[in-house]
PDB file of C-alpha atoms and ligand atoms in Angstrom:
ATOM      1  CA  UNK I   1      10.055 170.149 166.599  1.00 98.00           C
ATOM      2  CA  UNK I   2      10.297 166.365 166.844  1.00 98.00           C
ATOM      3  CA  UNK I   3       7.424 164.241 165.553  1.00 97.00           C
ATOM      4  CA  UNK I   4       5.936 161.713 167.956  1.00 95.00           C
ATOM      5  CA  UNK I   5       3.071 159.889 166.277  1.00 89.00           C
ATOM      6  CA  UNK I   6       1.011 157.565 168.456  1.00 89.00           C
ATOM      7  CA  UNK I   7      -0.946 156.360 165.417  1.00 86.00           C
ATOM      8  CA  UNK I   8      -0.883 152.909 163.831  1.00 79.00           C
ATOM      9  CA  UNK I   9      -1.058 154.416 160.311  1.00 67.00           C
ATOM     10  CA  UNK I  10       1.086 157.557 159.912  1.00 62.00           C
ATOM     11  CA  UNK I  11       3.029 157.588 156.638  1.00 64.00           C
ATOM     12  CA  UNK I  12       6.565 157.225 157.963  1.00 64.00           C
ATOM     13  CA  UNK I  13       6.540 156.101 161.597  1.00 67.00           C
ATOM     14  CA  UNK I  14       3.010 154.710 162.003  1.00 63.00           C
ATOM     15  CA  UNK I  15       2.684 151.770 164.404  1.00 69.00           C
ATOM     16  CA  UNK I  16       6.195 152.114 165.848  1.00 76.00           C
ATOM     17  CA  UNK I  17       4.895 153.127 169.278  1.00 78.00           C
ATOM     18  CA  UNK I  18       2.043 150.632 169.426  1.00 74.00           C
ATOM     19  CA  UNK I  19       1.845 147.267 171.176  1.00 73.00           C
ATOM     20  CA  UNK I  20      -1.199 144.955 171.016  1.00 71.00           C
ATOM     21  CA  UNK I  21      -3.212 147.695 169.319  1.00 72.00           C
ATOM     22  CA  UNK I  22      -2.560 150.358 171.985  1.00 77.00           C
ATOM     23  CA  UNK I  23       0.057 153.030 172.653  1.00 81.00           C
ATOM     24  CA  UNK I  24       3.189 151.607 174.271  1.00 87.00           C
ATOM     25  CA  UNK I  25       3.849 154.399 176.766  1.00 93.00           C
ATOM     26  CA  UNK I  26       7.372 153.210 177.659  1.00 93.00           C
ATOM     27  CA  UNK I  27       8.499 153.166 174.014  1.00 91.00           C
ATOM     28  CA  UNK I  28       6.902 156.553 173.397  1.00 94.00           C
ATOM     29  CA  UNK I  29       8.622 158.053 176.450  1.00 96.00           C
ATOM     30  CA  UNK I  30      11.955 156.568 175.374  1.00 95.00           C
ATOM     31  CA  UNK I  31      11.512 158.153 171.922  1.00 95.00           C
ATOM     32  CA  UNK I  32      10.627 161.475 173.573  1.00 97.00           C
ATOM     33  CA  UNK I  33      13.765 161.333 175.754  1.00 98.00           C
ATOM     34  CA  UNK I  34      15.926 160.600 172.689  1.00 97.00           C
ATOM     35  CA  UNK I  35      14.485 163.527 170.747  1.00 98.00           C
ATOM     36  CA  UNK I  36      15.005 165.948 173.630  1.00 98.00           C
ATOM     37  CA  UNK I  37      18.571 164.692 174.141  1.00 98.00           C
ATOM     38  CA  UNK I  38      19.109 165.208 170.391  1.00 98.00           C
ATOM     39  CA  UNK I  39      18.121 168.860 170.686  1.00 98.00           C
ATOM     40  CA  UNK I  40      14.356 169.076 170.114  1.00 98.00           C
ATOM     41  CA  UNK I  41      12.804 172.137 171.773  1.00 98.00           C
ATOM     42  CA  UNK I  42       9.260 170.980 171.006  1.00 98.00           C
ATOM     43  CA  UNK I  43       7.662 167.533 170.669  1.00 98.00           C
ATOM     44  CA  UNK I  44       4.565 167.250 168.463  1.00 98.00           C
ATOM     45  CA  UNK I  45       2.259 164.471 169.660  1.00 97.00           C
ATOM     46  CA  UNK I  46      -0.436 163.289 167.281  1.00 94.00           C
ATOM     47  CA  UNK I  47      -3.130 160.656 167.671  1.00 93.00           C
ATOM     48  CA  UNK I  48      -4.820 160.942 164.268  1.00 91.00           C
ATOM     49  CA  UNK I  49      -2.944 160.307 161.035  1.00 88.00           C
ATOM     50  CA  UNK I  50      -3.184 163.141 158.513  1.00 87.00           C
ATOM     51  CA  UNK I  51      -1.319 161.408 155.659  1.00 84.00           C
ATOM     52  CA  UNK I  52      -3.105 161.481 152.284  1.00 83.00           C
ATOM     53  CA  UNK I  53      -5.927 158.905 152.335  1.00 83.00           C
ATOM     54  CA  UNK I  54      -5.989 158.554 156.147  1.00 84.00           C
ATOM     55  CA  UNK I  55      -9.243 157.556 157.862  1.00 84.00           C
ATOM     56  CA  UNK I  56     -10.602 159.708 160.733  1.00 86.00           C
ATOM     57  CA  UNK I  57     -10.376 158.434 164.304  1.00 91.00           C
ATOM     58  CA  UNK I  58     -12.932 158.625 167.142  1.00 95.00           C
ATOM     59  CA  UNK I  59     -12.542 161.267 169.868  1.00 96.00           C
ATOM     60  CA  UNK I  60     -12.251 158.550 172.531  1.00 96.00           C
ATOM     61  CA  UNK I  61      -9.445 156.806 170.639  1.00 93.00           C
ATOM     62  CA  UNK I  62      -7.573 160.049 170.014  1.00 95.00           C
ATOM     63  CA  UNK I  63      -7.804 160.945 173.716  1.00 96.00           C
ATOM     64  CA  UNK I  64      -6.557 157.444 174.661  1.00 94.00           C
ATOM     65  CA  UNK I  65      -3.564 157.762 172.358  1.00 93.00           C
ATOM     66  CA  UNK I  66      -2.522 161.309 173.235  1.00 96.00           C
ATOM     67  CA  UNK I  67      -3.349 162.356 176.797  1.00 97.00           C
ATOM     68  CA  UNK I  68      -1.357 159.775 178.838  1.00 96.00           C
ATOM     69  CA  UNK I  69       1.728 160.575 176.768  1.00 97.00           C
ATOM     70  CA  UNK I  70       1.327 164.349 177.164  1.00 98.00           C
ATOM     71  CA  UNK I  71       1.006 163.886 180.947  1.00 98.00           C
ATOM     72  CA  UNK I  72       4.000 161.536 181.150  1.00 97.00           C
ATOM     73  CA  UNK I  73       6.250 163.832 179.109  1.00 98.00           C
ATOM     74  CA  UNK I  74       5.150 166.843 181.129  1.00 98.00           C
ATOM     75  CA  UNK I  75       6.086 165.011 184.334  1.00 97.00           C
ATOM     76  CA  UNK I  76       9.532 164.006 183.140  1.00 97.00           C
ATOM     77  CA  UNK I  77      10.945 166.245 180.417  1.00 98.00           C
ATOM     78  CA  UNK I  78      11.750 169.917 180.062  1.00 97.00           C
ATOM     79  CA  UNK I  79      10.288 170.454 176.587  1.00 98.00           C
ATOM     80  CA  UNK I  80       7.357 172.261 175.012  1.00 98.00           C
ATOM     81  CA  UNK I  81       4.608 169.747 174.221  1.00 98.00           C
ATOM     82  CA  UNK I  82       2.674 170.430 171.052  1.00 98.00           C
ATOM     83  CA  UNK I  83      -0.522 168.529 170.439  1.00 98.00           C
ATOM     84  CA  UNK I  84      -1.310 167.764 166.809  1.00 97.00           C
ATOM     85  CA  UNK I  85      -5.102 167.763 166.875  1.00 97.00           C
ATOM     86  CA  UNK I  86      -8.252 169.295 165.381  1.00 97.00           C
ATOM     87  CA  UNK I  87     -10.507 167.943 168.133  1.00 97.00           C
ATOM     88  CA  UNK I  88     -11.856 170.338 170.803  1.00 98.00           C
ATOM     89  CA  UNK I  89     -11.943 167.684 173.559  1.00 98.00           C
ATOM     90  CA  UNK I  90      -8.306 166.766 172.890  1.00 98.00           C
ATOM     91  CA  UNK I  91      -7.248 170.421 172.963  1.00 98.00           C
ATOM     92  CA  UNK I  92      -8.939 170.876 176.328  1.00 98.00           C
ATOM     93  CA  UNK I  93      -7.585 167.693 177.928  1.00 98.00           C
ATOM     94  CA  UNK I  94      -4.092 168.128 176.476  1.00 98.00           C
ATOM     95  CA  UNK I  95      -3.838 171.652 177.857  1.00 98.00           C
ATOM     96  CA  UNK I  96      -4.850 170.364 181.297  1.00 98.00           C
ATOM     97  CA  UNK I  97      -2.223 167.596 180.999  1.00 98.00           C
ATOM     98  CA  UNK I  98       0.604 170.040 180.240  1.00 98.00           C
ATOM     99  CA  UNK I  99       0.571 170.824 176.500  1.00 98.00           C
ATOM    100  CA  UNK I 100       2.085 174.170 175.487  1.00 98.00           C
ATOM    101  CA  UNK I 101       1.017 174.455 171.836  1.00 98.00           C
ATOM    102  CA  UNK I 102      -1.928 173.392 169.664  1.00 98.00           C
ATOM    103  CA  UNK I 103      -0.928 172.318 166.148  1.00 98.00           C
ATOM    104  CA  UNK I 104      -4.058 172.097 164.000  1.00 98.00           C
ATOM    105  CA  UNK I 105      -3.782 171.018 160.358  1.00 97.00           C
ATOM    106  CA  UNK I 106      -7.417 172.163 159.948  1.00 96.00           C
ATOM    107  CA  UNK I 107      -6.649 175.662 161.262  1.00 98.00           C
ATOM    108  CA  UNK I 108      -9.372 175.451 163.958  1.00 98.00           C
ATOM    109  CA  UNK I 109     -12.174 174.844 161.445  1.00 97.00           C
ATOM    110  CA  UNK I 110     -13.647 171.758 163.125  1.00 96.00           C
ATOM    111  CA  UNK I 111     -16.839 172.517 165.071  1.00 97.00           C
ATOM    112  CA  UNK I 112     -15.967 173.961 168.493  1.00 98.00           C
ATOM    113  CA  UNK I 113     -12.202 173.959 167.848  1.00 98.00           C
ATOM    114  CA  UNK I 114     -11.741 177.731 167.696  1.00 98.00           C
ATOM    115  CA  UNK I 115     -13.540 178.244 171.023  1.00 98.00           C
ATOM    116  CA  UNK I 116     -11.735 175.320 172.643  1.00 98.00           C
ATOM    117  CA  UNK I 117      -8.312 176.534 171.526  1.00 98.00           C
ATOM    118  CA  UNK I 118      -9.037 180.080 172.694  1.00 98.00           C
ATOM    119  CA  UNK I 119     -10.197 178.797 176.086  1.00 98.00           C
ATOM    120  CA  UNK I 120      -6.886 176.971 176.655  1.00 98.00           C
ATOM    121  CA  UNK I 121      -4.908 180.222 176.333  1.00 98.00           C
ATOM    122  CA  UNK I 122      -2.223 178.293 174.415  1.00 98.00           C
ATOM    123  CA  UNK I 123      -0.441 179.375 171.221  1.00 98.00           C
ATOM    124  CA  UNK I 124      -1.862 177.792 168.069  1.00 98.00           C
ATOM    125  CA  UNK I 125      -0.366 176.766 164.753  1.00 98.00           C
ATOM    126  CA  UNK I 126      -2.825 177.293 161.889  1.00 98.00           C
ATOM    127  CA  UNK I 127      -2.024 175.168 158.830  1.00 98.00           C
ATOM    128  CA  UNK I 128      -3.323 175.356 155.273  1.00 97.00           C
ATOM    129  CA  UNK I 129      -5.175 172.323 153.894  1.00 96.00           C
ATOM    130  CA  UNK I 130      -8.144 171.799 151.593  1.00 93.00           C
ATOM    131  CA  UNK I 131     -10.833 169.251 152.416  1.00 86.00           C
ATOM    132  CA  UNK I 132      -9.859 166.236 154.505  1.00 86.00           C
ATOM    133  CA  UNK I 133      -6.756 164.008 154.381  1.00 87.00           C
ATOM    134  CA  UNK I 134      -8.806 161.173 152.812  1.00 87.00           C
ATOM    135  CA  UNK I 135      -9.532 163.163 149.651  1.00 85.00           C
ATOM    136  CA  UNK I 136      -7.316 166.263 149.757  1.00 88.00           C
ATOM    137  CA  UNK I 137      -5.030 165.242 146.895  1.00 86.00           C
ATOM    138  CA  UNK I 138      -8.044 165.575 144.563  1.00 86.00           C
ATOM    139  CA  UNK I 139      -8.240 169.290 145.428  1.00 88.00           C
ATOM    140  CA  UNK I 140      -5.093 170.781 143.939  1.00 92.00           C
ATOM    141  CA  UNK I 141      -6.719 173.142 141.399  1.00 92.00           C
ATOM    142  CA  UNK I 142      -5.351 176.539 142.456  1.00 94.00           C
ATOM    143  CA  UNK I 143      -5.162 179.671 140.289  1.00 94.00           C
ATOM    144  CA  UNK I 144      -2.140 180.722 142.335  1.00 96.00           C
ATOM    145  CA  UNK I 145      -1.203 178.409 145.161  1.00 97.00           C
ATOM    146  CA  UNK I 146       1.009 180.986 146.900  1.00 98.00           C
ATOM    147  CA  UNK I 147      -1.623 183.745 146.886  1.00 97.00           C
ATOM    148  CA  UNK I 148      -4.413 181.375 147.955  1.00 97.00           C
ATOM    149  CA  UNK I 149      -2.424 179.819 150.795  1.00 98.00           C
ATOM    150  CA  UNK I 150      -1.384 183.272 152.034  1.00 98.00           C
ATOM    151  CA  UNK I 151      -4.933 184.535 151.833  1.00 98.00           C
ATOM    152  CA  UNK I 152      -6.313 181.534 153.669  1.00 98.00           C
ATOM    153  CA  UNK I 153      -3.741 181.701 156.471  1.00 98.00           C
ATOM    154  CA  UNK I 154      -4.156 185.415 157.056  1.00 98.00           C
ATOM    155  CA  UNK I 155      -7.930 184.895 157.084  1.00 98.00           C
ATOM    156  CA  UNK I 156      -7.655 182.158 159.694  1.00 98.00           C
ATOM    157  CA  UNK I 157      -5.264 184.306 161.767  1.00 98.00           C
ATOM    158  CA  UNK I 158      -7.876 187.076 161.665  1.00 98.00           C
ATOM    159  CA  UNK I 159     -10.634 184.675 162.713  1.00 98.00           C
ATOM    160  CA  UNK I 160      -8.489 183.400 165.578  1.00 98.00           C
ATOM    161  CA  UNK I 161      -7.947 186.945 166.842  1.00 98.00           C
ATOM    162  CA  UNK I 162     -11.684 187.622 166.637  1.00 98.00           C
ATOM    163  CA  UNK I 163     -12.148 184.555 168.847  1.00 98.00           C
ATOM    164  CA  UNK I 164      -9.764 185.975 171.454  1.00 98.00           C
ATOM    165  CA  UNK I 165      -6.442 184.384 170.475  1.00 98.00           C
ATOM    166  CA  UNK I 166      -3.917 187.206 170.502  1.00 98.00           C
ATOM    167  CA  UNK I 167      -1.661 187.728 167.472  1.00 98.00           C
ATOM    168  CA  UNK I 168       1.445 186.862 169.484  1.00 98.00           C
ATOM    169  CA  UNK I 169       0.027 183.373 170.082  1.00 98.00           C
ATOM    170  CA  UNK I 170      -0.505 182.561 166.385  1.00 98.00           C
ATOM    171  CA  UNK I 171       1.855 180.621 164.123  1.00 98.00           C
ATOM    172  CA  UNK I 172       1.215 179.892 160.437  1.00 98.00           C
ATOM    173  CA  UNK I 173       2.108 176.884 158.283  1.00 98.00           C
ATOM    174  CA  UNK I 174       1.630 176.537 154.494  1.00 98.00           C
ATOM    175  CA  UNK I 175       0.888 172.827 154.871  1.00 98.00           C
ATOM    176  CA  UNK I 176       3.402 171.120 152.584  1.00 98.00           C
ATOM    177  CA  UNK I 177       1.866 167.978 151.093  1.00 96.00           C
ATOM    178  CA  UNK I 178      -1.690 168.872 152.110  1.00 96.00           C
ATOM    179  CA  UNK I 179      -3.807 169.238 148.930  1.00 94.00           C
ATOM    180  CA  UNK I 180      -0.751 170.210 146.874  1.00 96.00           C
ATOM    181  CA  UNK I 181       1.056 168.822 143.854  1.00 96.00           C
ATOM    182  CA  UNK I 182       4.846 168.570 143.718  1.00 97.00           C
ATOM    183  CA  UNK I 183       5.124 171.784 141.693  1.00 97.00           C
ATOM    184  CA  UNK I 184       2.807 173.611 144.133  1.00 97.00           C
ATOM    185  CA  UNK I 185       4.907 172.431 147.101  1.00 98.00           C
ATOM    186  CA  UNK I 186       8.069 173.648 145.401  1.00 98.00           C
ATOM    187  CA  UNK I 187       6.476 176.973 144.590  1.00 98.00           C
ATOM    188  CA  UNK I 188       5.573 177.402 148.267  1.00 98.00           C
ATOM    189  CA  UNK I 189       9.173 176.616 149.267  1.00 98.00           C
ATOM    190  CA  UNK I 190      10.395 179.316 146.860  1.00 98.00           C
ATOM    191  CA  UNK I 191       7.929 181.851 148.273  1.00 98.00           C
ATOM    192  CA  UNK I 192       8.415 181.054 151.977  1.00 98.00           C
ATOM    193  CA  UNK I 193      10.243 184.373 152.564  1.00 97.00           C
ATOM    194  CA  UNK I 194       7.028 186.231 151.604  1.00 97.00           C
ATOM    195  CA  UNK I 195       4.980 184.268 154.115  1.00 97.00           C
ATOM    196  CA  UNK I 196       7.660 184.798 156.766  1.00 97.00           C
ATOM    197  CA  UNK I 197       7.295 188.568 156.359  1.00 97.00           C
ATOM    198  CA  UNK I 198       3.605 188.643 157.325  1.00 97.00           C
ATOM    199  CA  UNK I 199       4.319 189.079 161.016  1.00 96.00           C
ATOM    200  CA  UNK I 200       3.634 185.553 162.320  1.00 98.00           C
ATOM    201  CA  UNK I 201       6.234 182.866 163.119  1.00 98.00           C
ATOM    202  CA  UNK I 202       6.257 180.169 160.425  1.00 98.00           C
ATOM    203  CA  UNK I 203       6.238 176.452 161.122  1.00 98.00           C
ATOM    204  CA  UNK I 204       6.986 174.010 158.281  1.00 98.00           C
ATOM    205  CA  UNK I 205       6.798 170.247 157.940  1.00 98.00           C
ATOM    206  CA  UNK I 206       8.471 168.595 154.961  1.00 98.00           C
ATOM    207  CA  UNK I 207      10.326 165.749 156.679  1.00 98.00           C
ATOM    208  CA  UNK I 208      10.325 162.555 154.556  1.00 97.00           C
ATOM    209  CA  UNK I 209       7.226 163.762 152.680  1.00 96.00           C
ATOM    210  CA  UNK I 210       6.147 162.456 149.280  1.00 95.00           C
ATOM    211  CA  UNK I 211       7.372 165.619 147.514  1.00 96.00           C
ATOM    212  CA  UNK I 212      10.862 164.182 148.044  1.00 98.00           C
ATOM    213  CA  UNK I 213       9.980 160.928 146.273  1.00 97.00           C
ATOM    214  CA  UNK I 214       9.993 162.090 142.634  1.00 97.00           C
ATOM    215  CA  UNK I 215      12.888 164.506 143.220  1.00 97.00           C
ATOM    216  CA  UNK I 216      15.269 161.998 144.813  1.00 97.00           C
ATOM    217  CA  UNK I 217      13.813 158.672 143.650  1.00 97.00           C
ATOM    218  CA  UNK I 218      13.929 157.522 147.296  1.00 97.00           C
ATOM    219  CA  UNK I 219      11.383 155.633 149.400  1.00 96.00           C
ATOM    220  CA  UNK I 220      10.090 157.207 152.603  1.00 95.00           C
ATOM    221  CA  UNK I 221      12.796 155.680 154.836  1.00 95.00           C
ATOM    222  CA  UNK I 222      15.591 156.946 152.552  1.00 97.00           C
ATOM    223  CA  UNK I 223      14.733 160.635 152.480  1.00 98.00           C
ATOM    224  CA  UNK I 224      16.998 161.992 155.226  1.00 98.00           C
ATOM    225  CA  UNK I 225      19.307 163.992 152.937  1.00 98.00           C
ATOM    226  CA  UNK I 226      16.366 165.490 151.046  1.00 98.00           C
ATOM    227  CA  UNK I 227      14.631 166.377 154.315  1.00 98.00           C
ATOM    228  CA  UNK I 228      17.771 168.096 155.622  1.00 98.00           C
ATOM    229  CA  UNK I 229      18.090 170.121 152.421  1.00 98.00           C
ATOM    230  CA  UNK I 230      14.507 171.337 152.811  1.00 98.00           C
ATOM    231  CA  UNK I 231      14.980 172.078 156.526  1.00 98.00           C
ATOM    232  CA  UNK I 232      17.961 174.291 155.735  1.00 98.00           C
ATOM    233  CA  UNK I 233      16.142 176.059 152.900  1.00 97.00           C
ATOM    234  CA  UNK I 234      13.168 176.691 155.185  1.00 98.00           C
ATOM    235  CA  UNK I 235      15.338 178.076 157.983  1.00 97.00           C
ATOM    236  CA  UNK I 236      17.169 180.344 155.542  1.00 96.00           C
ATOM    237  CA  UNK I 237      13.783 181.519 154.272  1.00 97.00           C
ATOM    238  CA  UNK I 238      12.695 182.575 157.753  1.00 97.00           C
ATOM    239  CA  UNK I 239      10.848 179.540 159.167  1.00 98.00           C
ATOM    240  CA  UNK I 240      11.099 179.479 162.964  1.00 98.00           C
ATOM    241  CA  UNK I 241       9.988 175.913 163.680  1.00 98.00           C
ATOM    242  CA  UNK I 242      10.889 172.867 161.570  1.00 98.00           C
ATOM    243  CA  UNK I 243       8.801 169.730 162.189  1.00 98.00           C
ATOM    244  CA  UNK I 244      10.977 166.637 161.647  1.00 98.00           C
ATOM    245  CA  UNK I 245      11.413 162.925 162.263  1.00 97.00           C
ATOM    246  CA  UNK I 246      15.240 163.075 162.352  1.00 98.00           C
ATOM    247  CA  UNK I 247      15.958 165.528 165.172  1.00 98.00           C
ATOM    248  CA  UNK I 248      19.683 164.897 165.705  1.00 98.00           C
ATOM    249  CA  UNK I 249      20.647 165.381 162.063  1.00 98.00           C
ATOM    250  CA  UNK I 250      18.399 168.419 161.619  1.00 98.00           C
ATOM    251  CA  UNK I 251      19.760 170.081 164.750  1.00 98.00           C
ATOM    252  CA  UNK I 252      23.318 169.566 163.432  1.00 98.00           C
ATOM    253  CA  UNK I 253      22.399 171.216 160.122  1.00 98.00           C
ATOM    254  CA  UNK I 254      20.736 174.155 161.867  1.00 98.00           C
ATOM    255  CA  UNK I 255      23.657 174.584 164.278  1.00 97.00           C
ATOM    256  CA  UNK I 256      26.104 174.773 161.365  1.00 97.00           C
ATOM    257  CA  UNK I 257      23.844 177.260 159.564  1.00 96.00           C
ATOM    258  CA  UNK I 258      23.468 179.336 162.723  1.00 95.00           C
ATOM    259  CA  UNK I 259      27.235 179.355 163.382  1.00 95.00           C
ATOM    260  CA  UNK I 260      27.955 180.566 159.852  1.00 94.00           C
ATOM    261  CA  UNK I 261      25.197 183.181 160.103  1.00 85.00           C
ATOM    262  CA  UNK I 262      26.383 184.626 163.387  1.00 62.00           C
ATOM    263  CA  UNK I 263      29.988 184.819 162.102  1.00 56.00           C
ATOM    264  CA  UNK I 264      29.021 187.108 159.220  1.00 50.00           C
TER     265      UNK I 264
HETATM  266  C1  9MG S 301       0.561 166.952 161.744  1.00 78.70           C
HETATM  267  N1  9MG S 301       1.316 167.395 160.594  1.00 78.70           N
HETATM  268  C2  9MG S 301       1.732 166.647 159.539  1.00 78.70           C
HETATM  269  N2  9MG S 301       2.382 167.399 158.654  1.00 78.70           N
HETATM  270  C3  9MG S 301       2.380 168.666 159.150  1.00 78.70           C
HETATM  271  C4  9MG S 301       2.880 169.892 158.703  1.00 78.70           C
HETATM  272  O1  9MG S 301       3.492 170.006 157.537  1.00 78.70           O
HETATM  273  N3  9MG S 301       2.698 170.972 159.467  1.00 78.70           N
HETATM  274  C5  9MG S 301       2.025 170.892 160.659  1.00 78.70           C
HETATM  275  N4  9MG S 301       1.871 172.014 161.377  1.00 78.70           N
HETATM  276  N5  9MG S 301       1.537 169.740 161.131  1.00 78.70           N
HETATM  277  C6  9MG S 301       1.706 168.659 160.390  1.00 78.70           C
END
């Protein structure tokens, strides 16, 4: 899954697809083409930054950033379009414009989101987070992060099924970097195989994230090797979708891993 942020303020690639304060559709489409050519099966389009400390965005602005790009990619490229949103109106409009997956870091907890997602008939990715991006890093007091994340995700999967989203349309994500310390993130990496055995496909996003900073001593634009190491670990642990900035390099790593695996 390649990351396509239309935001001015995302932590790694914010502002890269903006011109004069608005989405530059040509640049965004060019980036989408590159990612698909590099081997991405899914593109994740987001119009609201979820980095720690990020400010919320209005519904109108999120729609303006996301929907024209979803429609343009749907017209031109053969790829699954994921929409990274918690906003019911965006879910609805994105589905109509051609989206094939809803990726919600708030696990459909925003008012009206569960109903809106169910009405689209699309698969949903439910991610673990506490609170809101602006303040989430003040909420890292877990008794057992692995047990609590598991509990939360299975609870949200149950709620989604109650709302009419069938189990085969639910993916789970432990939410690396969302209300978690470095040690808690690492613990979740170690326990990914447990989560992967709960019967739902697992999506993970660790690309360039701050957990790699203290481990490698690298700034955000120098974390490719660390991100690839985590992508491989996640795949070996059973993750089915890896959300990344660097599609070409990640696809190479996964192809090598897959070739070795199938030779055994
Ligand atoms: C939008 N977004 C940012 N980080 C993410 C992650 O780790 N997982 C998912 N599903 N979405 C994310």
